[in-house]
Coordinates of C-alpha atoms in Angstrom, one line a residue:
M5 CA 0.0 0.0 0.0
L6 CA 1.1 3.5 -0.7
T7 CA 2.7 5.8 1.8
V8 CA 2.4 9.6 1.7
A9 CA 5.9 9.7 0.2
D10 CA 4.8 7.3 -2.5
V11 CA 1.7 9.4 -3.3
R12 CA 3.7 12.6 -3.5
D13 CA 6.3 10.9 -5.7
L14 CA 3.7 9.5 -8.1
L15 CA 1.9 12.8 -8.4
R16 CA 5.2 14.6 -9.1
R17 CA 6.5 12.1 -11.6
H18 CA 3.2 12.0 -13.5
E19 CA 2.8 15.8 -13.2
L20 CA -0.5 15.5 -11.4
A21 CA -2.3 17.6 -8.8
P22 CA -5.3 16.4 -6.9
S23 CA -8.5 17.9 -8.3
R24 CA -10.7 19.6 -5.8
R25 CA -13.5 19.7 -8.4
L26 CA -13.4 15.9 -8.6
G27 CA -12.9 15.5 -4.9
Q28 CA -9.6 13.7 -5.2
H29 CA -8.2 12.7 -1.8
F30 CA -6.0 9.6 -1.6
V31 CA -6.1 7.3 1.4
I32 CA -2.7 7.0 3.0
D33 CA -3.5 5.3 6.3
H34 CA -2.9 1.6 5.9
N35 CA -5.0 0.6 8.9
T36 CA -8.0 2.4 7.4
L37 CA -7.5 0.5 4.2
R38 CA -7.2 -2.9 5.9
R39 CA -10.2 -2.3 8.1
M40 CA -12.2 -1.2 5.1
V41 CA -11.4 -4.4 3.2
A42 CA -12.1 -6.5 6.3
D43 CA -15.4 -4.8 6.9
A44 CA -16.4 -5.4 3.3
R45 CA -15.8 -9.1 3.9
V46 CA -13.6 -9.4 0.9
Q47 CA -12.4 -13.0 0.4
P48 CA -9.8 -14.6 -1.9
G49 CA -11.3 -15.0 -5.3
D50 CA -13.9 -12.3 -4.9
H51 CA -14.5 -10.0 -7.9
V52 CA -14.5 -6.4 -6.7
C53 CA -15.5 -3.3 -8.8
E54 CA -13.6 -0.3 -7.5
I55 CA -14.9 3.1 -8.6
G56 CA -12.4 6.0 -8.6
P57 CA -9.3 4.0 -7.6
G58 CA -7.0 7.0 -7.9
L59 CA -3.4 6.1 -7.3
G60 CA -4.3 2.5 -6.3
S61 CA -3.9 2.4 -2.5
L62 CA -7.2 0.6 -2.0
T63 CA -6.6 -1.5 -5.2
V64 CA -3.4 -2.9 -3.6
A65 CA -5.2 -3.6 -0.3
L66 CA -7.9 -5.5 -2.2
R67 CA -5.3 -7.5 -4.1
E68 CA -3.6 -8.3 -0.8
A69 CA -6.9 -9.8 0.3
G70 CA -6.9 -12.0 -2.8
A71 CA -9.6 -10.2 -4.8
R72 CA -9.8 -9.8 -8.5
V73 CA -10.3 -6.1 -9.2
T74 CA -12.0 -4.1 -12.0
A75 CA -11.0 -0.5 -11.4
I76 CA -12.8 2.3 -13.2
E77 CA -11.0 5.7 -13.2
I78 CA -12.1 8.9 -15.1
D79 CA -8.8 10.8 -14.8
A80 CA -6.3 10.0 -17.6
G81 CA -3.3 11.1 -15.5
L82 CA -4.4 8.9 -12.6
V83 CA -4.9 6.0 -15.0
R84 CA -1.2 6.3 -16.0
A85 CA -0.1 6.3 -12.4
L86 CA -2.4 3.5 -11.4
T87 CA -1.2 1.4 -14.2
E88 CA 2.4 1.9 -12.9
V89 CA 1.3 0.9 -9.4
V90 CA -0.5 -2.3 -10.4
G91 CA 2.0 -3.2 -13.0
T92 CA 1.3 -6.4 -15.0
D93 CA -0.9 -7.9 -12.3
P94 CA -3.3 -10.1 -14.4
L95 CA -6.0 -9.8 -11.7
V96 CA -6.4 -6.1 -12.0
R97 CA -8.3 -4.6 -15.0
V98 CA -8.2 -0.8 -15.3
I99 CA -11.0 0.9 -17.3
H100 CA -10.4 4.5 -18.2
A101 CA -13.9 6.0 -18.2
D102 CA -16.6 7.8 -16.3
V103 CA -18.4 5.1 -14.4
R104 CA -21.7 6.7 -15.4
D105 CA -20.9 5.9 -19.0
V106 CA -19.9 2.3 -18.3
D107 CA -22.2 -0.7 -18.8
L108 CA -21.4 -2.3 -15.4
V109 CA -23.6 -5.3 -16.1
A110 CA -21.5 -6.1 -19.2
E111 CA -18.1 -5.1 -17.9
V112 CA -18.2 -6.6 -14.4
D113 CA -19.2 -10.3 -14.4
P114 CA -21.1 -11.6 -11.4
P115 CA -20.9 -12.5 -8.6
A116 CA -19.2 -9.2 -7.7
L117 CA -19.2 -6.5 -5.0
V118 CA -18.4 -2.8 -5.0
V119 CA -15.7 -1.4 -2.7
A120 CA -14.7 2.1 -3.3
N121 CA -13.6 5.5 -1.9
L122 CA -16.1 7.5 -3.9
P123 CA -15.6 11.1 -5.1
Y124 CA -17.5 13.4 -2.7
A125 CA -19.6 15.3 -5.2
L126 CA -21.0 12.2 -7.0
A127 CA -21.2 9.7 -4.2
T128 CA -25.0 9.6 -3.9
T129 CA -25.7 9.6 -7.7
I130 CA -23.2 6.8 -8.3
T131 CA -24.5 4.7 -5.4
L132 CA -28.1 5.0 -6.4
D133 CA -27.2 4.0 -10.0
I134 CA -25.3 1.0 -8.7
L135 CA -28.2 -0.1 -6.4
A136 CA -30.7 0.3 -9.2
L137 CA -28.8 -2.1 -11.4
Q138 CA -29.4 -4.9 -8.9
H139 CA -26.3 -6.5 -10.2
F140 CA -23.9 -6.5 -7.2
D141 CA -24.1 -8.7 -4.2
R142 CA -23.3 -5.8 -1.8
A143 CA -21.3 -2.6 -1.6
H144 CA -18.9 -1.1 0.9
L145 CA -18.2 2.6 0.3
M146 CA -16.2 5.4 1.8
V147 CA -18.0 8.7 1.7
Q148 CA -18.1 12.1 3.3
R149 CA -19.5 11.7 6.9
E150 CA -22.6 13.9 6.3
V151 CA -23.4 11.8 3.2
G152 CA -23.2 8.6 5.1
Q153 CA -25.4 10.0 7.8
R154 CA -28.1 10.9 5.3
W155 CA -27.9 7.5 3.7
T156 CA -28.5 5.7 6.9
A157 CA -30.9 8.1 8.6
D158 CA -34.4 7.1 9.8
V159 CA -37.5 9.1 10.6
D160 CA -37.0 11.6 13.4
D161 CA -33.3 11.9 12.5
P162 CA -32.4 15.5 11.4
Q163 CA -30.5 14.0 8.5
F164 CA -33.5 12.0 7.2
G165 CA -34.8 12.9 3.8
A166 CA -35.5 11.8 0.3
V167 CA -32.0 10.3 -0.1
S168 CA -32.5 8.2 3.0
L169 CA -35.7 6.8 1.5
K170 CA -34.1 6.2 -1.9
I171 CA -31.2 4.2 -0.4
A172 CA -33.7 2.3 1.9
A173 CA -35.7 1.4 -1.2
Y174 CA -32.8 -0.8 -2.4
A175 CA -30.7 -1.8 0.5
D176 CA -30.1 -2.0 4.2
A177 CA -27.4 0.6 5.0
R178 CA -25.3 1.1 8.1
I179 CA -22.2 3.1 9.0
T180 CA -19.4 0.6 9.7
A181 CA -16.5 3.0 10.6
K182 CA -15.6 6.6 11.2
I183 CA -12.6 7.8 9.1
S184 CA -10.5 10.8 10.2
R185 CA -9.7 13.4 7.6
R186 CA -6.0 12.8 8.5
A187 CA -6.2 9.4 6.7
F188 CA -6.1 11.2 3.4
Y189 CA -3.7 13.2 1.3
P190 CA -4.3 16.0 0.7
V191 CA -6.3 16.4 4.0
P192 CA -9.9 17.3 3.1
G193 CA -12.1 19.7 5.1
V194 CA -14.4 17.0 6.5
D195 CA -14.2 13.5 8.0
S196 CA -15.5 10.4 6.3
V197 CA -17.3 7.2 7.1
T198 CA -17.6 3.8 5.5
V199 CA -21.1 2.5 4.7
G200 CA -22.1 -1.1 4.2
L201 CA -25.0 -1.6 1.7
E202 CA -26.8 -5.0 1.6
P203 CA -29.3 -5.1 -1.3
R204 CA -32.6 -6.7 -0.4
P205 CA -35.6 -7.6 -2.5
W206 CA -38.6 -5.3 -2.9
Q207 CA -41.3 -6.6 -0.6
Y208 CA -44.1 -4.1 -1.1
A209 CA -47.2 -4.2 -3.3
A210 CA -46.7 -0.8 -4.8
P211 CA -44.1 -0.8 -7.6
R212 CA -40.7 0.6 -6.5
P213 CA -40.6 3.2 -9.3
A214 CA -44.0 4.5 -8.3
V215 CA -42.9 4.9 -4.7
L216 CA -39.7 6.7 -5.6
A217 CA -41.6 9.0 -7.9
L218 CA -43.9 9.8 -5.0
V219 CA -41.0 10.4 -2.7
R220 CA -39.3 12.8 -5.2
Q221 CA -42.5 14.8 -5.5
G222 CA -43.2 14.7 -1.8
F223 CA -39.9 16.3 -0.9
T224 CA -40.1 19.2 -3.3
Q225 CA -41.5 21.2 -0.3
R226 CA -39.8 19.4 2.5
R227 CA -40.9 21.7 5.4
K228 CA -44.4 22.2 4.2
R229 CA -47.4 19.8 4.4
L230 CA -47.2 16.8 2.2
R231 CA -50.5 17.6 0.6
N232 CA -49.1 20.9 -0.8
A233 CA -46.2 19.0 -2.5
L234 CA -48.4 16.2 -3.9
A235 CA -51.5 18.3 -4.9
P236 CA -50.0 19.4 -8.3
M237 CA -49.4 15.8 -9.2
V238 CA -52.7 14.1 -8.1
G239 CA -55.0 16.8 -6.7
A240 CA -55.4 18.0 -3.1
R241 CA -58.6 16.1 -2.5
T242 CA -57.1 12.8 -3.6
V243 CA -54.1 13.4 -1.4
D244 CA -56.3 14.1 1.6
D245 CA -58.5 11.1 1.1
S246 CA -55.5 8.8 0.6
L247 CA -53.7 10.1 3.7
R248 CA -56.9 9.6 5.8
A249 CA -57.3 6.1 4.3
I250 CA -53.9 5.0 5.8
G251 CA -54.5 6.7 9.1
L252 CA -52.5 9.9 8.7
A253 CA -53.5 13.5 9.3
V254 CA -53.7 15.8 6.3
D255 CA -51.1 18.1 7.7
V256 CA -48.4 15.5 7.8
R257 CA -45.0 16.4 6.4
A258 CA -42.8 14.3 4.0
E259 CA -40.0 13.9 6.6
Q260 CA -42.4 12.1 9.0
L261 CA -43.1 9.1 6.8
G262 CA -40.9 6.0 6.6
L263 CA -40.5 3.8 3.6
S264 CA -43.4 1.4 4.4
T265 CA -45.8 4.4 4.9
W266 CA -44.8 5.9 1.5
C267 CA -45.6 2.5 0.0
D268 CA -49.0 2.5 1.8
L269 CA -49.7 6.0 0.4
A270 CA -48.8 4.9 -3.1
D271 CA -51.2 2.0 -2.8
A272 CA -53.9 4.3 -1.5
L273 CA -53.4 6.7 -4.4
R274 CA -53.5 3.8 -6.9
E275 CA -56.8 2.5 -5.5
R276 CA -58.3 5.9 -6.1
E277 CA -57.1 5.8 -9.7
I278 CA -58.6 2.3 -10.2
A279 CA -61.8 3.4 -8.6
G280 CA -62.3 5.9 -11.5
G281 CA -60.3 8.9 -10.6
A282 CA -57.9 10.7 -12.9
P283 CA -54.7 8.8 -13.9
I284 CA -52.0 9.3 -11.3
P285 CA -48.5 9.7 -12.8
L286 CA -46.6 7.4 -10.4
R287 CA -44.6 5.3 -12.8

């Protein structure tokens, strides 16, 4: 695994500078890397998709655990440095691309898991895309602390919101470790966490896309009554009737509803459509 001297040397020789825009911070603490790999339950022979490998510190740790790695890196300069670090290792495949443009189902053969130190700005978008594929057995991700707290928040938590529900719609999520900002070079302005994500099957009658569409609309006016946010979509009276049908007051707010209640609400709205009301755009 790379030391801070190794990182500085690689950056100098390849004429690179960490991009603040891309959130490039390289893990230099070896204990952090080993714990991350252990918490991800990486076993010899596992196939790991690593997104944003950077200079390869985590890649090396994954290989030390016996994993086969498909590493996807957007930055051409980092790809050059990463290729030097992994050398001719036949069990590391480096793909130079934006992960959002990669057909992961085609490029990463199952069974596979995702283990990655994700770029701060895109962590949630990338993670939701990964979960929506329903292709990976699990994911173990290092993200900014506040992001991890939002992912794992539940009703009554100040961090709870639409993102919490979107993550919960696909997986059980839990924070597995706190990571000091001092574990990175250059040192970021925030601490990080690792989050374990265990996908689970959809167990509700309402279709998942319909529930997620409802959540997106419901949180457009987070601090106001839910009926105000949903009325433009389905009509105020339909919202009120549906809320009452599942035992909720009409002045409830979006942040007060857990995933199962959102599913109940989607069901109630759908019943009113079936009963002869106007079509409800929850697809």
